[in-house]
Amino acid sequence: ESILSRIRSFEYSQKNAVLVPVATLGVGGMLVYWLRSRHKIKTIEMGDGWWGSGERPLKGKEDESIRPFKIETSDKEIEDLQYRLERARYTPPLEGAAFHYGFNSSYLQKVVAYWKNQFNWRKQVEVLNKYPHFRTTIEGIDIHFIHVKPSYIPHGQAVQPLLMVHGWPGSFYEFYKIIPLLTEPARHGLNEGDVVFEVICPSIPGYGFSEAPHKQGFDTIATARIFHKLMNRLGFKEYYLQGGDWGSRITTNMAQMLPQSVKGLHLNLIFVSEQGLRRMISVMLGAYVPWLVGLTKEDVRRTYPFIQKNIYDILRESGYLHIQATKPDTAGCGLNDSPVGLAAYILEKFSTWTDKAFLDKDDGGLESKYSLDELLTNVMIYWVTSSIVSSMRFYKENISKDPGLTADARVGVYVPTGIAAFPQEIAHTPRAWAKQLFKNIITYTYMPRGGHFAAFEEPKLLAQDIMHFVRKVEQL
């Protein structure tokens, strides 16, 4: 028995000698895999696409040439516009309605009178052409962009490529006032030349002078891929991104798709879609003990009363969104046929999205922030290109799906991120909420004034914040 027990003991110890290291290796391997997978950054698959008319050609490489482009007009185009403006019909506004029912038609008649008698489209075409325009074919459609390089580069200074993307109902023209501040900052008293940019501003496909997609399904992820291809075609391996409105979603998708190409992402509007229990608790406690849920006093001031600012105000301002996300072509055909209708539809957004208090003004406060020449130039970009319908379709392509099922839904943003929070933006997103998506926030600035169209309305403030962000990223 003694001998047998010793044999069993020996066999047991031999088994342990084998099993313990194997188990240790297994557990250790799983731990290493878990640690590595934690640090592995998920990305959106880049994929490919074809948005041209008909089937994608089976043979032959796509023309990758970059072609100079010039905006032009004609007597026929201007005469047709005048003819339509002359025959506009108006419905008198309700007494004291100001902008509460939409664009006030009494003020609209003043805008149209200026459009007919004083606005000079030929002169504005010259203004638009002051920066170099180009077009190139990507995935079957022609992409329009402006590319502005600094006229002077300080000795030893690296020029930072910056892609700036507009939204709806804006255009590349929104950036015309901020471009010289970014490409020639020292000349405008912004710095001593330590940060200089060359700026690329594309038109989203279906907007302005970029060709509209011919196929269904063209969303922000497809746009992100096309803009990466554009930057690659221009010879850039790394670059900064900036956007608001749709431009924010597109540039965020670009950062999720190819983080290795994005040096930094700067946004003046952020989309954070999480609406779970954690957010509910944050909203409930934020008004009473904001510090407990990571909110600041300024967050509280901009976010509460929550129901008023985040439900009623947004419902009031988002009627257009429901139309465009469901049946864009129906309303769009009327806007594409009537310049007056188009102006009312677009300019109403430049009123209330610039400052909510403009609802109470008979003129919508439009001329307190912009000139009629600036506003009508943006409208004309939609009018002469007949692009209002295709621009509206972008909402259907992006919003008609379950947001939880989209490719970017569970992909974080790990590139260095800067956020400029303007006080009159449609909705405020505190830094504590932004961190759920943006994992590497370098700067978060409560801007002192300004609304949705930041580059158009407050170009100097936005330029300063972009530069502040880039300086910090370059020092990392």
Coordinates of N, CA and C in Angstrom, one line a residue, residues 378-470:
N378 N -24.5 82.4 -51.4 CA -24.7 81.0 -51.0 C -26.0 80.4 -51.7
V379 N -27.1 81.2 -51.7 CA -28.3 80.7 -52.3 C -28.0 80.4 -53.8
M380 N -27.3 81.3 -54.5 CA -27.0 81.2 -55.9 C -26.2 80.0 -56.2
I381 N -25.4 79.5 -55.3 CA -24.6 78.3 -55.6 C -25.5 77.1 -55.7
Y382 N -26.6 77.1 -54.9 CA -27.6 76.0 -55.0 C -28.5 76.2 -56.3
W383 N -28.8 77.5 -56.6 CA -29.7 77.8 -57.7 C -29.1 77.4 -59.0
V384 N -27.9 77.9 -59.3 CA -27.3 77.8 -60.6 C -26.8 76.3 -60.9
T385 N -26.7 75.5 -59.8 CA -26.3 74.1 -60.0 C -27.4 73.2 -59.9
S386 N -28.6 73.7 -59.6 CA -29.8 72.9 -59.4 C -29.6 71.8 -58.4
S387 N -28.9 72.1 -57.3 CA -28.4 71.0 -56.4 C -29.2 71.0 -55.1
I388 N -30.3 71.7 -55.0 CA -31.1 71.6 -53.7 C -31.6 70.3 -53.5
V389 N -32.2 69.6 -54.5 CA -32.8 68.3 -54.3 C -31.7 67.2 -53.9
S390 N -30.6 67.2 -54.6 CA -29.6 66.2 -54.3 C -29.0 66.5 -52.9
S391 N -28.9 67.8 -52.5 CA -28.4 68.1 -51.2 C -29.4 67.6 -50.1
M392 N -30.7 67.7 -50.3 CA -31.7 67.3 -49.4 C -31.7 65.8 -49.3
R393 N -31.4 65.1 -50.3 CA -31.4 63.6 -50.3 C -30.4 63.0 -49.3
F394 N -29.3 63.8 -49.0 CA -28.3 63.4 -48.1 C -28.9 63.0 -46.7
Y395 N -30.0 63.7 -46.4 CA -30.6 63.4 -45.1 C -31.3 62.0 -45.1
K396 N -31.9 61.7 -46.2 CA -32.6 60.4 -46.3 C -31.6 59.3 -46.3
E397 N -30.4 59.5 -47.0 CA -29.4 58.5 -47.0 C -28.8 58.2 -45.7
N398 N -28.8 59.2 -44.8 CA -28.1 59.1 -43.5 C -29.0 58.9 -42.3
I399 N -30.3 59.3 -42.4 CA -31.1 59.3 -41.2 C -32.2 58.2 -41.3
S400 N -32.5 57.7 -42.5 CA -33.6 56.7 -42.6 C -33.2 55.3 -42.1
K401 N -32.0 55.2 -41.5 CA -31.5 53.9 -41.0 C -31.5 53.9 -39.4
D402 N -31.6 52.8 -38.8 CA -31.4 52.7 -37.4 C -30.0 53.1 -37.0
P403 N -29.8 54.2 -36.3 CA -28.4 54.7 -36.0 C -27.6 53.6 -35.3
G404 N -28.2 52.7 -34.6 CA -27.4 51.7 -33.9 C -26.8 50.6 -34.8
L405 N -27.3 50.6 -36.0 CA -26.8 49.6 -37.0 C -25.8 50.1 -38.0
T406 N -25.5 51.4 -38.0 CA -24.6 51.9 -38.9 C -23.2 51.5 -38.6
A407 N -22.3 51.6 -39.6 CA -20.9 51.0 -39.4 C -20.1 51.8 -38.4
D408 N -20.5 53.1 -38.2 CA -19.7 53.9 -37.3 C -20.3 53.9 -35.8
A409 N -21.4 53.2 -35.6 CA -22.1 53.3 -34.3 C -21.3 52.9 -33.1
R410 N -20.5 51.9 -33.3 CA -19.7 51.4 -32.1 C -18.2 51.6 -32.3
V411 N -17.8 52.6 -33.1 CA -16.4 52.8 -33.3 C -16.1 54.2 -32.7
G412 N -15.1 54.2 -31.8 CA -14.7 55.4 -31.1 C -13.8 56.2 -32.0
V413 N -13.6 57.5 -31.6 CA -12.7 58.4 -32.2 C -11.5 58.6 -31.3
Y414 N -10.3 58.1 -31.8 CA -9.1 58.1 -31.0 C -8.1 59.1 -31.4
V415 N -8.3 59.8 -32.5 CA -7.3 60.8 -33.0 C -7.5 62.0 -32.1
P416 N -6.4 62.8 -31.9 CA -6.5 64.1 -31.1 C -7.7 64.9 -31.7
T417 N -8.6 65.4 -30.7 CA -9.8 66.1 -31.1 C -9.9 67.4 -30.4
G418 N -10.3 68.4 -31.2 CA -10.6 69.7 -30.6 C -12.1 70.1 -30.8
I419 N -12.7 70.6 -29.8 CA -14.1 70.9 -29.9 C -14.3 72.4 -29.6
A420 N -15.0 73.1 -30.5 CA -15.3 74.5 -30.2 C -16.8 74.6 -30.0
A421 N -17.3 74.8 -28.8 CA -18.7 74.8 -28.5 C -19.2 76.2 -28.5
F422 N -20.0 76.5 -29.6 CA -20.5 77.9 -29.7 C -21.9 78.0 -29.0
P423 N -22.1 79.1 -28.3 CA -23.3 79.2 -27.4 C -24.6 79.2 -28.1
Q424 N -24.7 79.6 -29.4 CA -26.0 79.6 -30.1 C -26.1 78.4 -31.0
E425 N -25.3 77.4 -30.9 CA -25.5 76.1 -31.6 C -26.8 75.5 -31.3
I426 N -27.4 74.7 -32.2 CA -28.7 74.2 -32.1 C -28.8 73.4 -30.8
A427 N -27.8 72.6 -30.5 CA -27.8 71.9 -29.2 C -26.4 71.9 -28.6
H428 N -26.3 71.8 -27.3 CA -25.0 71.8 -26.6 C -24.7 70.4 -26.2
T429 N -23.4 70.0 -26.4 CA -22.9 68.7 -25.9 C -21.8 69.0 -25.0
P430 N -22.0 68.7 -23.7 CA -20.9 68.9 -22.7 C -19.7 68.0 -23.0
R431 N -18.6 68.4 -22.5 CA -17.4 67.5 -22.7 C -17.6 66.1 -22.1
A432 N -18.2 66.1 -21.0 CA -18.5 64.8 -20.3 C -19.3 63.8 -21.2
W433 N -20.2 64.4 -22.0 CA -20.9 63.5 -22.9 C -20.1 63.2 -24.2
A434 N -19.3 64.2 -24.6 CA -18.5 64.1 -25.8 C -17.5 62.9 -25.7
K435 N -17.0 62.8 -24.4 CA -16.0 61.8 -24.2 C -16.4 60.3 -24.4
Q436 N -17.7 60.1 -24.5 CA -18.2 58.8 -24.8 C -17.9 58.3 -26.2
L437 N -17.7 59.3 -27.1 CA -17.3 59.0 -28.5 C -15.9 59.4 -28.8
F438 N -15.5 60.6 -28.3 CA -14.2 61.2 -28.6 C -13.3 60.9 -27.5
K439 N -12.4 59.9 -27.7 CA -11.6 59.4 -26.6 C -10.3 60.2 -26.3
N440 N -10.0 61.1 -27.1 CA -8.7 61.9 -27.0 C -9.0 63.4 -27.2
I441 N -9.8 64.0 -26.4 CA -10.1 65.4 -26.5 C -8.9 66.2 -26.0
I442 N -8.3 67.0 -26.9 CA -7.1 67.8 -26.5 C -7.6 69.2 -26.1
T443 N -8.5 69.8 -26.8 CA -9.1 71.1 -26.4 C -10.6 71.0 -26.5
Y444 N -11.2 71.7 -25.5 CA -12.7 71.9 -25.5 C -12.9 73.3 -25.1
T445 N -13.4 74.1 -26.0 CA -13.5 75.6 -25.8 C -15.0 76.0 -25.7
Y446 N -15.4 76.7 -24.7 CA -16.7 77.4 -24.6 C -16.5 78.7 -25.4
M447 N -17.0 78.8 -26.6 CA -16.8 80.0 -27.4 C -17.7 81.1 -26.8
P448 N -17.2 82.3 -26.9 CA -17.9 83.5 -26.2 C -19.2 83.9 -27.0
R449 N -19.2 83.7 -28.3 CA -20.4 84.1 -29.1 C -20.4 83.3 -30.4
G450 N -21.5 83.3 -31.1 CA -21.6 82.6 -32.4 C -22.5 81.4 -32.3
G451 N -22.9 81.0 -33.5 CA -23.9 79.9 -33.7 C -23.4 78.8 -34.6
H452 N -24.4 78.3 -35.4 CA -24.2 77.1 -36.2 C -23.2 77.3 -37.4
F453 N -23.2 78.5 -38.0 CA -22.4 78.7 -39.2 C -21.1 79.5 -38.7
A454 N -20.3 78.8 -37.9 CA -19.2 79.4 -37.2 C -18.2 80.1 -38.2
A455 N -17.7 79.4 -39.2 CA -16.7 79.9 -40.1 C -17.2 81.2 -40.8
F456 N -18.5 81.2 -41.1 CA -19.2 82.3 -41.9 C -19.4 83.5 -41.0
E457 N -19.8 83.2 -39.7 CA -20.2 84.2 -38.8 C -19.1 84.8 -38.0
E458 N -18.2 83.9 -37.4 CA -17.2 84.2 -36.5 C -15.8 83.6 -37.0
P459 N -15.4 84.0 -38.2 CA -14.2 83.4 -38.7 C -12.9 83.5 -37.8
K460 N -12.8 84.7 -37.2 CA -11.5 84.9 -36.4 C -11.6 84.0 -35.2
L461 N -12.7 84.0 -34.5 CA -12.8 83.1 -33.3 C -12.5 81.7 -33.6
L462 N -13.1 81.2 -34.7 CA -12.9 79.8 -35.1 C -11.4 79.6 -35.5
A463 N -10.8 80.5 -36.3 CA -9.4 80.3 -36.7 C -8.5 80.3 -35.5
Q464 N -8.8 81.1 -34.5 CA -7.9 81.1 -33.3 C -8.0 79.8 -32.6
D465 N -9.2 79.2 -32.5 CA -9.4 77.9 -31.8 C -8.7 76.8 -32.6
I466 N -8.8 76.8 -33.9 CA -8.2 75.8 -34.7 C -6.7 75.8 -34.5
M467 N -6.1 77.0 -34.5 CA -4.7 77.2 -34.3 C -4.2 76.7 -32.9
H468 N -5.0 77.1 -31.9 CA -4.7 76.7 -30.5 C -4.7 75.2 -30.4
F469 N -5.6 74.5 -31.1 CA -5.7 73.1 -31.0 C -4.5 72.4 -31.8
V470 N -4.2 72.9 -32.9 CA -3.1 72.4 -33.7 C -1.7 72.6 -33.0

